[in-house]
Amino acid sequence: MVKMIVFLLFIGLLAAIAPLISGECTVSSTTYSTNDGLVVAKVAHIIQFTAQCPNRPKGLPLYADLNGQTLTVIRSDESSTGQSSYQISWTVDLLKSSSGSHSIAIYDEEGFASVRKAQRAGDSSQVKPLFTLDVSHSSPYKGPIVQTELVATLAAIGLWWAAYRAKGKLME
């Protein structure tokens, strides 16, 4: 009985400290992407997230990498909770925007320096990010296949033609 209690306490202790040993971060995020492409030239993407990384200081500066493009990560410290929230934003031309999932690698200072060094050497795939954020994006609505102006113009031409023919038949 005592061996069983000791064993269960050992398993419970291991489960409690496993995240601290592995160093994995707990991340929660919300995303926003432009949905209406009728009035914009670029599609905006915004990710707001909080990260709690054991064995790392709070409020650490972070760096983002999206397909080799460096993105600015802005940190906002909330005095009421003592927790740091982060935000990443970028824009893409409307014509180049595609739907799908984007994976954004997040690095701390040491990891980002390693990424830059590896990129100069020609291979950045060996550097493991602190964590990754996955963003799903559906392509923005770009309007109907046939524009309303074209339909109105064709209707006006058709109406004029019908009136002109009717007037011609009355004159005969």
Short mmCIF file of N, CA and C in Angstrom, two decimals:
data_model
loop_
_atom_site.label_atom_id
_atom_site.label_comp_id
_atom_site.label_asym_id
_atom_site.label_seq_id
_atom_site.Cartn_x
_atom_site.Cartn_y
_atom_site.Cartn_z
N MET A 1 0.83 -1.20 0.00
CA MET A 1 0.00 0.00 0.00
C MET A 1 0.87 1.26 0.00
N VAL A 2 1.92 1.26 0.80
CA VAL A 2 2.81 2.41 0.88
C VAL A 2 3.55 2.58 -0.45
N LYS A 3 3.92 1.45 -1.07
CA LYS A 3 4.62 1.51 -2.36
C LYS A 3 3.70 2.12 -3.43
N MET A 4 2.45 1.78 -3.37
CA MET A 4 1.49 2.30 -4.33
C MET A 4 1.32 3.81 -4.17
N ILE A 5 1.24 4.31 -2.94
CA ILE A 5 1.09 5.74 -2.67
C ILE A 5 2.34 6.49 -3.14
N VAL A 6 3.51 5.94 -2.84
CA VAL A 6 4.77 6.56 -3.27
C VAL A 6 4.84 6.60 -4.79
N PHE A 7 4.43 5.52 -5.44
CA PHE A 7 4.44 5.45 -6.90
C PHE A 7 3.50 6.50 -7.50
N LEU A 8 2.28 6.62 -6.93
CA LEU A 8 1.33 7.61 -7.43
C LEU A 8 1.82 9.05 -7.20
N LEU A 9 2.46 9.30 -6.06
CA LEU A 9 3.02 10.62 -5.80
C LEU A 9 4.15 10.94 -6.79
N PHE A 10 4.96 9.93 -7.10
CA PHE A 10 6.04 10.11 -8.07
C PHE A 10 5.49 10.43 -9.46
N ILE A 11 4.45 9.71 -9.88
CA ILE A 11 3.82 9.95 -11.18
C ILE A 11 3.19 11.35 -11.21
N GLY A 12 2.53 11.74 -10.14
CA GLY A 12 1.92 13.07 -10.06
C GLY A 12 2.97 14.18 -10.12
N LEU A 13 4.08 13.97 -9.44
CA LEU A 13 5.16 14.95 -9.46
C LEU A 13 5.76 15.07 -10.86
N LEU A 14 5.94 13.93 -11.52
CA LEU A 14 6.46 13.93 -12.89
C LEU A 14 5.52 14.68 -13.83
N ALA A 15 4.23 14.44 -13.68
CA ALA A 15 3.25 15.11 -14.53
C ALA A 15 3.25 16.62 -14.28
N ALA A 16 3.50 17.04 -13.05
CA ALA A 16 3.49 18.46 -12.72
C ALA A 16 4.73 19.18 -13.25
N ILE A 17 5.88 18.51 -13.25
CA ILE A 17 7.10 19.19 -13.68
C ILE A 17 7.48 18.90 -15.13
N ALA A 18 6.76 18.03 -15.82
CA ALA A 18 7.10 17.70 -17.21
C ALA A 18 7.07 18.93 -18.12
N PRO A 19 6.06 19.80 -18.02
CA PRO A 19 6.10 20.99 -18.88
C PRO A 19 7.28 21.90 -18.58
N LEU A 20 7.73 21.94 -17.31
CA LEU A 20 8.87 22.76 -16.98
C LEU A 20 10.16 22.20 -17.56
N ILE A 21 10.26 20.88 -17.58
CA ILE A 21 11.46 20.24 -18.12
C ILE A 21 11.50 20.40 -19.64
N SER A 22 10.38 20.16 -20.29
CA SER A 22 10.35 20.23 -21.75
C SER A 22 10.46 21.66 -22.25
N GLY A 23 10.05 22.64 -21.45
CA GLY A 23 10.17 24.04 -21.85
C GLY A 23 9.14 24.47 -22.88
N GLU A 24 8.06 23.75 -23.05
CA GLU A 24 7.06 24.11 -24.04
C GLU A 24 6.22 25.27 -23.54
N CYS A 25 5.83 26.11 -24.46
CA CYS A 25 5.05 27.30 -24.13
C CYS A 25 3.56 27.02 -24.28
N THR A 26 2.78 27.64 -23.42
CA THR A 26 1.33 27.60 -23.53
C THR A 26 0.90 28.88 -24.23
N VAL A 27 0.23 28.73 -25.37
CA VAL A 27 -0.11 29.88 -26.19
C VAL A 27 -1.61 29.90 -26.44
N SER A 28 -2.20 31.08 -26.33
CA SER A 28 -3.59 31.26 -26.75
C SER A 28 -3.61 32.47 -27.68
N SER A 29 -4.35 32.34 -28.80
CA SER A 29 -4.31 33.42 -29.79
C SER A 29 -5.68 33.65 -30.40
N THR A 30 -5.85 34.86 -30.93
CA THR A 30 -7.01 35.22 -31.72
C THR A 30 -6.49 35.87 -33.00
N THR A 31 -7.22 35.67 -34.10
CA THR A 31 -6.75 36.19 -35.38
C THR A 31 -7.85 36.99 -36.07
N TYR A 32 -7.42 37.87 -36.96
CA TYR A 32 -8.34 38.65 -37.79
C TYR A 32 -7.72 38.76 -39.17
N SER A 33 -8.54 38.59 -40.19
CA SER A 33 -8.13 38.81 -41.58
C SER A 33 -9.22 39.58 -42.30
N THR A 34 -8.84 40.40 -43.25
CA THR A 34 -9.80 41.16 -44.05
C THR A 34 -10.69 40.21 -44.82
N ASN A 35 -12.00 40.42 -44.75
CA ASN A 35 -12.95 39.54 -45.44
C ASN A 35 -13.49 40.14 -46.73
N ASP A 36 -13.56 41.45 -46.82
CA ASP A 36 -14.18 42.10 -47.96
C ASP A 36 -13.11 42.74 -48.83
N GLY A 37 -12.90 42.21 -50.01
CA GLY A 37 -11.89 42.73 -50.91
C GLY A 37 -12.41 43.72 -51.92
N LEU A 38 -13.64 44.18 -51.77
CA LEU A 38 -14.21 45.12 -52.73
C LEU A 38 -13.63 46.53 -52.61
N VAL A 39 -13.29 46.95 -51.42
CA VAL A 39 -12.87 48.33 -51.20
C VAL A 39 -11.43 48.46 -50.74
N VAL A 40 -10.66 47.38 -50.73
CA VAL A 40 -9.28 47.44 -50.26
C VAL A 40 -8.32 46.97 -51.35
N ALA A 41 -7.08 47.42 -51.23
CA ALA A 41 -6.05 46.98 -52.16
C ALA A 41 -5.15 45.92 -51.53
N LYS A 42 -5.16 45.86 -50.19
CA LYS A 42 -4.33 44.90 -49.48
C LYS A 42 -5.16 44.19 -48.41
N VAL A 43 -4.80 42.95 -48.15
CA VAL A 43 -5.48 42.15 -47.13
C VAL A 43 -4.65 42.23 -45.84
N ALA A 44 -5.29 42.60 -44.75
CA ALA A 44 -4.61 42.72 -43.46
C ALA A 44 -4.80 41.45 -42.64
N HIS A 45 -3.74 41.03 -41.98
CA HIS A 45 -3.77 39.90 -41.05
C HIS A 45 -3.27 40.40 -39.71
N ILE A 46 -4.00 40.07 -38.65
CA ILE A 46 -3.60 40.46 -37.30
C ILE A 46 -3.74 39.24 -36.39
N ILE A 47 -2.71 38.98 -35.61
CA ILE A 47 -2.74 37.90 -34.62
C ILE A 47 -2.41 38.52 -33.27
N GLN A 48 -3.27 38.27 -32.30
CA GLN A 48 -3.00 38.70 -30.93
C GLN A 48 -2.90 37.44 -30.09
N PHE A 49 -1.82 37.34 -29.29
CA PHE A 49 -1.63 36.11 -28.52
C PHE A 49 -0.94 36.40 -27.20
N THR A 50 -1.12 35.45 -26.29
CA THR A 50 -0.37 35.45 -25.03
C THR A 50 0.42 34.16 -24.99
N ALA A 51 1.59 34.23 -24.41
CA ALA A 51 2.45 33.06 -24.31
C ALA A 51 3.01 32.97 -22.90
N GLN A 52 2.91 31.79 -22.33
CA GLN A 52 3.50 31.53 -21.03
C GLN A 52 4.53 30.42 -21.21
N CYS A 53 5.79 30.80 -21.09
CA CYS A 53 6.88 29.86 -21.32
C CYS A 53 7.61 29.61 -20.00
N PRO A 54 7.57 28.36 -19.51
CA PRO A 54 8.29 28.06 -18.29
C PRO A 54 9.80 28.15 -18.53
N ASN A 55 10.53 28.42 -17.48
CA ASN A 55 11.99 28.55 -17.53
C ASN A 55 12.44 29.72 -18.40
N ARG A 56 11.56 30.68 -18.66
CA ARG A 56 11.91 31.87 -19.43
C ARG A 56 11.32 33.07 -18.70
N PRO A 57 12.00 34.20 -18.76
CA PRO A 57 11.46 35.39 -18.08
C PRO A 57 10.18 35.87 -18.75
N LYS A 58 9.32 36.49 -17.94
CA LYS A 58 8.07 37.04 -18.49
C LYS A 58 8.38 38.29 -19.29
N GLY A 59 7.57 38.53 -20.31
CA GLY A 59 7.74 39.73 -21.11
C GLY A 59 8.95 39.70 -22.02
N LEU A 60 9.39 38.50 -22.38
CA LEU A 60 10.56 38.43 -23.24
C LEU A 60 10.25 38.93 -24.64
N PRO A 61 11.23 39.56 -25.31
CA PRO A 61 11.00 40.00 -26.68
C PRO A 61 10.93 38.81 -27.62
N LEU A 62 9.98 38.86 -28.53
CA LEU A 62 9.79 37.77 -29.49
C LEU A 62 9.94 38.29 -30.91
N TYR A 63 10.28 37.36 -31.80
CA TYR A 63 10.46 37.66 -33.22
C TYR A 63 9.71 36.63 -34.03
N ALA A 64 9.13 37.05 -35.15
CA ALA A 64 8.31 36.15 -35.97
C ALA A 64 8.93 36.00 -37.36
N ASP A 65 8.71 34.81 -37.94
CA ASP A 65 9.20 34.52 -39.28
C ASP A 65 8.08 33.84 -40.05
N LEU A 66 7.70 34.44 -41.18
CA LEU A 66 6.66 33.89 -42.05
C LEU A 66 7.27 33.69 -43.43
N ASN A 67 7.59 32.46 -43.75
CA ASN A 67 8.19 32.11 -45.05
C ASN A 67 9.42 32.95 -45.37
N GLY A 68 10.29 33.14 -44.38
CA GLY A 68 11.51 33.90 -44.59
C GLY A 68 11.36 35.39 -44.43
N GLN A 69 10.14 35.87 -44.22
CA GLN A 69 9.89 37.29 -44.02
C GLN A 69 9.82 37.57 -42.52
N THR A 70 10.62 38.53 -42.07
CA THR A 70 10.62 38.90 -40.66
C THR A 70 9.43 39.80 -40.37
N LEU A 71 8.68 39.44 -39.35
CA LEU A 71 7.51 40.23 -38.94
C LEU A 71 7.77 40.82 -37.56
N THR A 72 7.29 42.02 -37.36
CA THR A 72 7.46 42.68 -36.08
C THR A 72 6.46 42.13 -35.07
N VAL A 73 6.94 41.79 -33.89
CA VAL A 73 6.08 41.34 -32.80
C VAL A 73 6.05 42.44 -31.75
N ILE A 74 4.88 42.98 -31.50
CA ILE A 74 4.70 44.07 -30.54
C ILE A 74 4.25 43.49 -29.21
N ARG A 75 4.90 43.91 -28.13
CA ARG A 75 4.53 43.43 -26.79
C ARG A 75 3.78 44.51 -26.04
N SER A 76 2.72 44.09 -25.37
CA SER A 76 1.92 45.00 -24.55
C SER A 76 1.81 44.40 -23.17
N ASP A 77 2.33 45.09 -22.17
CA ASP A 77 2.26 44.59 -20.80
C ASP A 77 1.02 45.14 -20.12
N GLU A 78 0.21 44.23 -19.60
CA GLU A 78 -1.00 44.62 -18.88
C GLU A 78 -0.68 44.70 -17.40
N SER A 79 -0.80 45.88 -16.84
CA SER A 79 -0.42 46.09 -15.45
C SER A 79 -1.38 45.41 -14.48
N SER A 80 -2.64 45.24 -14.87
CA SER A 80 -3.62 44.65 -13.96
C SER A 80 -3.38 43.15 -13.77
N THR A 81 -2.97 42.45 -14.82
CA THR A 81 -2.76 41.00 -14.71
C THR A 81 -1.29 40.63 -14.63
N GLY A 82 -0.40 41.54 -15.03
CA GLY A 82 1.02 41.22 -15.02
C GLY A 82 1.42 40.30 -16.17
N GLN A 83 0.54 40.13 -17.12
CA GLN A 83 0.79 39.22 -18.23
C GLN A 83 1.07 40.04 -19.50
N SER A 84 1.96 39.54 -20.31
CA SER A 84 2.29 40.21 -21.57
C SER A 84 1.45 39.62 -22.70
N SER A 85 0.91 40.49 -23.52
CA SER A 85 0.24 40.03 -24.73
C SER A 85 1.04 40.56 -25.91
N TYR A 86 0.96 39.84 -27.01
CA TYR A 86 1.75 40.16 -28.19
C TYR A 86 0.83 40.30 -29.39
N GLN A 87 1.29 41.06 -30.37
CA GLN A 87 0.51 41.23 -31.59
C GLN A 87 1.45 41.25 -32.79
N ILE A 88 1.01 40.56 -33.85
CA ILE A 88 1.73 40.54 -35.12
C ILE A 88 0.73 40.98 -36.19
N SER A 89 1.17 41.84 -37.08
CA SER A 89 0.30 42.24 -38.19
C SER A 89 1.14 42.40 -39.45
N TRP A 90 0.50 42.09 -40.58
CA TRP A 90 1.13 42.26 -41.88
C TRP A 90 0.05 42.36 -42.94
N THR A 91 0.42 42.87 -44.10
CA THR A 91 -0.52 43.00 -45.20
C THR A 91 0.04 42.28 -46.44
N VAL A 92 -0.88 41.86 -47.30
CA VAL A 92 -0.55 41.18 -48.55
C VAL A 92 -1.41 41.82 -49.64
N ASP A 93 -0.83 42.02 -50.82
CA ASP A 93 -1.62 42.54 -51.94
C ASP A 93 -2.83 41.64 -52.18
N LEU A 94 -3.95 42.27 -52.52
CA LEU A 94 -5.20 41.54 -52.71
C LEU A 94 -5.06 40.46 -53.79
N LEU A 95 -4.35 40.77 -54.87
CA LEU A 95 -4.21 39.80 -55.95
C LEU A 95 -3.29 38.64 -55.58
N LYS A 96 -2.37 38.86 -54.64
CA LYS A 96 -1.45 37.80 -54.22
C LYS A 96 -1.97 37.01 -53.03
N SER A 97 -3.03 37.49 -52.42
CA SER A 97 -3.60 36.83 -51.25
C SER A 97 -4.23 35.50 -51.64
N SER A 98 -3.96 34.49 -50.84
CA SER A 98 -4.56 33.18 -51.11
C SER A 98 -5.13 32.62 -49.82
N SER A 99 -6.13 31.78 -49.97
CA SER A 99 -6.71 31.16 -48.79
C SER A 99 -5.86 29.97 -48.38
N GLY A 100 -5.99 29.59 -47.13
CA GLY A 100 -5.24 28.45 -46.63
C GLY A 100 -4.71 28.72 -45.25
N SER A 101 -3.78 27.90 -44.83
CA SER A 101 -3.20 28.00 -43.50
C SER A 101 -1.76 28.49 -43.59
N HIS A 102 -1.42 29.43 -42.75
CA HIS A 102 -0.06 29.96 -42.68
C HIS A 102 0.52 29.57 -41.33
N SER A 103 1.75 29.16 -41.31
CA SER A 103 2.44 28.80 -40.07
C SER A 103 3.50 29.85 -39.79
N ILE A 104 3.39 30.50 -38.65
CA ILE A 104 4.32 31.56 -38.27
C ILE A 104 5.20 31.04 -37.14
N ALA A 105 6.50 31.04 -37.36
CA ALA A 105 7.45 30.59 -36.35
C ALA A 105 7.80 31.76 -35.44
N ILE A 106 7.73 31.53 -34.14
CA ILE A 106 8.04 32.55 -33.14
C ILE A 106 9.35 32.16 -32.44
N TYR A 107 10.27 33.13 -32.35
CA TYR A 107 11.58 32.89 -31.75
C TYR A 107 11.84 33.90 -30.64
N ASP A 108 12.66 33.49 -29.67
CA ASP A 108 13.17 34.45 -28.70
C ASP A 108 14.44 35.06 -29.29
N GLU A 109 15.14 35.88 -28.53
CA GLU A 109 16.31 36.58 -29.07
C GLU A 109 17.40 35.61 -29.54
N GLU A 110 17.69 34.60 -28.73
CA GLU A 110 18.73 33.64 -29.10
C GLU A 110 18.34 32.84 -30.34
N GLY A 111 17.10 32.39 -30.38
CA GLY A 111 16.63 31.61 -31.51
C GLY A 111 16.61 32.42 -32.80
N PHE A 112 16.22 33.71 -32.69
CA PHE A 112 16.16 34.54 -33.89
C PHE A 112 17.57 34.84 -34.41
N ALA A 113 18.52 35.03 -33.50
CA ALA A 113 19.90 35.22 -33.93
C ALA A 113 20.41 33.96 -34.65
N SER A 114 20.03 32.80 -34.16
CA SER A 114 20.41 31.55 -34.81
C SER A 114 19.77 31.42 -36.19
N VAL A 115 18.52 31.85 -36.31
CA VAL A 115 17.83 31.81 -37.61
C VAL A 115 18.54 32.71 -38.61
N ARG A 116 18.87 33.93 -38.20
CA ARG A 116 19.56 34.86 -39.08
C ARG A 116 20.92 34.31 -39.52
N LYS A 117 21.62 33.70 -38.58
CA LYS A 117 22.92 33.10 -38.91
C LYS A 117 22.74 31.95 -39.89
N ALA A 118 21.73 31.12 -39.68
CA ALA A 118 21.46 29.99 -40.57
C ALA A 118 21.00 30.47 -41.94
N GLN A 119 20.23 31.57 -42.00
CA GLN A 119 19.79 32.12 -43.29
C GLN A 119 20.98 32.63 -44.09
N ARG A 120 21.94 33.26 -43.41
CA ARG A 120 23.13 33.71 -44.12
C ARG A 120 23.94 32.53 -44.65
N ALA A 121 23.90 31.41 -43.92
CA ALA A 121 24.61 30.21 -44.35
C ALA A 121 23.82 29.46 -45.42
N GLY A 122 22.53 29.76 -45.55
CA GLY A 122 21.72 29.15 -46.61
C GLY A 122 20.73 28.10 -46.16
N ASP A 123 20.66 27.81 -44.85
CA ASP A 123 19.69 26.80 -44.39
C ASP A 123 19.18 27.19 -43.01
N SER A 124 17.91 27.64 -42.96
CA SER A 124 17.32 28.04 -41.68
C SER A 124 16.35 27.00 -41.13
N SER A 125 16.24 25.86 -41.81
CA SER A 125 15.27 24.85 -41.38
C SER A 125 15.74 24.06 -40.16
N GLN A 126 17.00 24.22 -39.78
CA GLN A 126 17.53 23.45 -38.65
C GLN A 126 17.23 24.09 -37.30
N VAL A 127 16.85 25.35 -37.29
CA VAL A 127 16.59 26.06 -36.04
C VAL A 127 15.16 25.81 -35.61
N LYS A 128 14.99 25.33 -34.40
CA LYS A 128 13.65 25.03 -33.87
C LYS A 128 13.06 26.29 -33.23
N PRO A 129 11.83 26.67 -33.63
CA PRO A 129 11.22 27.86 -33.02
C PRO A 129 10.78 27.61 -31.59
N LEU A 130 10.57 28.68 -30.88
CA LEU A 130 10.04 28.61 -29.52
C LEU A 130 8.65 27.98 -29.56
N PHE A 131 7.82 28.44 -30.51
CA PHE A 131 6.53 27.84 -30.81
C PHE A 131 6.07 28.36 -32.16
N THR A 132 5.03 27.78 -32.69
CA THR A 132 4.48 28.24 -33.97
C THR A 132 3.01 28.60 -33.79
N LEU A 133 2.57 29.57 -34.57
CA LEU A 133 1.17 29.97 -34.60
C LEU A 133 0.63 29.61 -35.98
N ASP A 134 -0.50 28.93 -36.02
CA ASP A 134 -1.13 28.58 -37.28
C ASP A 134 -2.32 29.52 -37.50
N VAL A 135 -2.33 30.13 -38.68
CA VAL A 135 -3.38 31.09 -39.03
C VAL A 135 -4.12 30.56 -40.25
N SER A 136 -5.42 30.36 -40.12
CA SER A 136 -6.24 29.97 -41.27
C SER A 136 -6.89 31.21 -41.85
N HIS A 137 -6.85 31.32 -43.17
CA HIS A 137 -7.37 32.51 -43.83
C HIS A 137 -8.17 32.08 -45.05
N SER A 138 -9.38 32.61 -45.17
CA SER A 138 -10.16 32.37 -46.38
C SER A 138 -10.00 33.61 -47.27
N SER A 139 -9.91 33.39 -48.54
CA SER A 139 -9.68 34.48 -49.48
C SER A 139 -10.82 35.50 -49.38
N PRO A 140 -10.51 36.79 -49.42
CA PRO A 140 -11.56 37.79 -49.30
C PRO A 140 -12.51 37.81 -50.50
N TYR A 141 -13.73 38.24 -50.25
CA TYR A 141 -14.75 38.35 -51.29
C TYR A 141 -14.34 39.48 -52.23
N LYS A 142 -14.19 39.16 -53.50
CA LYS A 142 -13.74 40.14 -54.48
C LYS A 142 -14.87 40.63 -55.37
N GLY A 143 -16.09 40.27 -55.05
CA GLY A 143 -17.23 40.76 -55.81
C GLY A 143 -17.80 39.71 -56.74
N PRO A 144 -18.93 40.02 -57.38
CA PRO A 144 -19.55 39.06 -58.29
C PRO A 144 -18.72 38.89 -59.56
N ILE A 145 -18.99 37.81 -60.28
CA ILE A 145 -18.25 37.53 -61.51
C ILE A 145 -18.54 38.62 -62.54
N VAL A 146 -19.80 39.02 -62.68
CA VAL A 146 -20.19 40.09 -63.59
C VAL A 146 -20.48 41.33 -62.75
N GLN A 147 -19.81 42.42 -63.06
CA GLN A 147 -19.97 43.64 -62.29
C GLN A 147 -21.35 44.25 -62.52
N THR A 148 -21.88 44.91 -61.52
CA THR A 148 -23.19 45.54 -61.58
C THR A 148 -23.25 46.62 -62.66
N GLU A 149 -22.14 47.36 -62.81
CA GLU A 149 -22.10 48.42 -63.83
C GLU A 149 -22.30 47.85 -65.23
N LEU A 150 -21.73 46.69 -65.51
CA LEU A 150 -21.88 46.06 -66.82
C LEU A 150 -23.33 45.65 -67.07
N VAL A 151 -23.95 45.07 -66.06
CA VAL A 151 -25.35 44.65 -66.18
C VAL A 151 -26.24 45.87 -66.42
N ALA A 152 -26.02 46.96 -65.70
CA ALA A 152 -26.82 48.18 -65.87
C ALA A 152 -26.61 48.78 -67.26
N THR A 153 -25.37 48.78 -67.75
CA THR A 153 -25.09 49.31 -69.08
C THR A 153 -25.78 48.47 -70.16
N LEU A 154 -25.69 47.15 -70.06
CA LEU A 154 -26.35 46.28 -71.04
C LEU A 154 -27.86 46.44 -71.00
N ALA A 155 -28.44 46.60 -69.80
CA ALA A 155 -29.89 46.81 -69.69
C ALA A 155 -30.29 48.13 -70.33
N ALA A 156 -29.50 49.18 -70.13
CA ALA A 156 -29.81 50.49 -70.72
C ALA A 156 -29.72 50.42 -72.24
N ILE A 157 -28.70 49.75 -72.77
CA ILE A 157 -28.57 49.60 -74.22
C ILE A 157 -29.74 48.79 -74.78
N GLY A 158 -30.11 47.71 -74.09
CA GLY A 158 -31.25 46.89 -74.52
C GLY A 158 -32.54 47.67 -74.51
N LEU A 159 -32.77 48.47 -73.49
CA LEU A 159 -33.97 49.29 -73.40
C LEU A 159 -33.99 50.33 -74.51
N TRP A 160 -32.86 51.00 -74.78
CA TRP A 160 -32.78 51.97 -75.87
C TRP A 160 -33.08 51.30 -77.21
N TRP A 161 -32.51 50.12 -77.44
CA TRP A 161 -32.71 49.42 -78.71
C TRP A 161 -34.19 49.05 -78.89
N ALA A 162 -34.83 48.55 -77.81
CA ALA A 162 -36.25 48.19 -77.90
C ALA A 162 -37.10 49.43 -78.17
N ALA A 163 -36.80 50.56 -77.53
CA ALA A 163 -37.56 51.79 -77.75
C ALA A 163 -37.34 52.31 -79.17
N TYR A 164 -36.14 52.22 -79.66
CA TYR A 164 -35.83 52.68 -81.02
C TYR A 164 -36.56 51.85 -82.06
N ARG A 165 -36.61 50.51 -81.87
CA ARG A 165 -37.34 49.63 -82.80
C ARG A 165 -38.84 49.91 -82.74
N ALA A 166 -39.36 50.11 -81.52
CA ALA A 166 -40.79 50.38 -81.39
C ALA A 166 -41.16 51.70 -82.05
N LYS A 167 -40.31 52.72 -81.92
CA LYS A 167 -40.55 54.00 -82.54
C LYS A 167 -40.50 53.87 -84.06
N GLY A 168 -39.58 53.06 -84.59
CA GLY A 168 -39.45 52.84 -86.02
C GLY A 168 -40.68 52.15 -86.58
N LYS A 169 -41.28 51.22 -85.86
CA LYS A 169 -42.49 50.52 -86.33
C LYS A 169 -43.69 51.43 -86.32
N LEU A 170 -43.77 52.39 -85.39
CA LEU A 170 -44.86 53.33 -85.34
C LEU A 170 -44.81 54.32 -86.49
N MET A 171 -43.60 54.65 -86.95
CA MET A 171 -43.45 55.60 -88.04
C MET A 171 -43.83 55.00 -89.39
N GLU A 172 -43.86 53.69 -89.54
CA GLU A 172 -44.19 53.06 -90.82
C GLU A 172 -45.60 53.21 -91.17
#
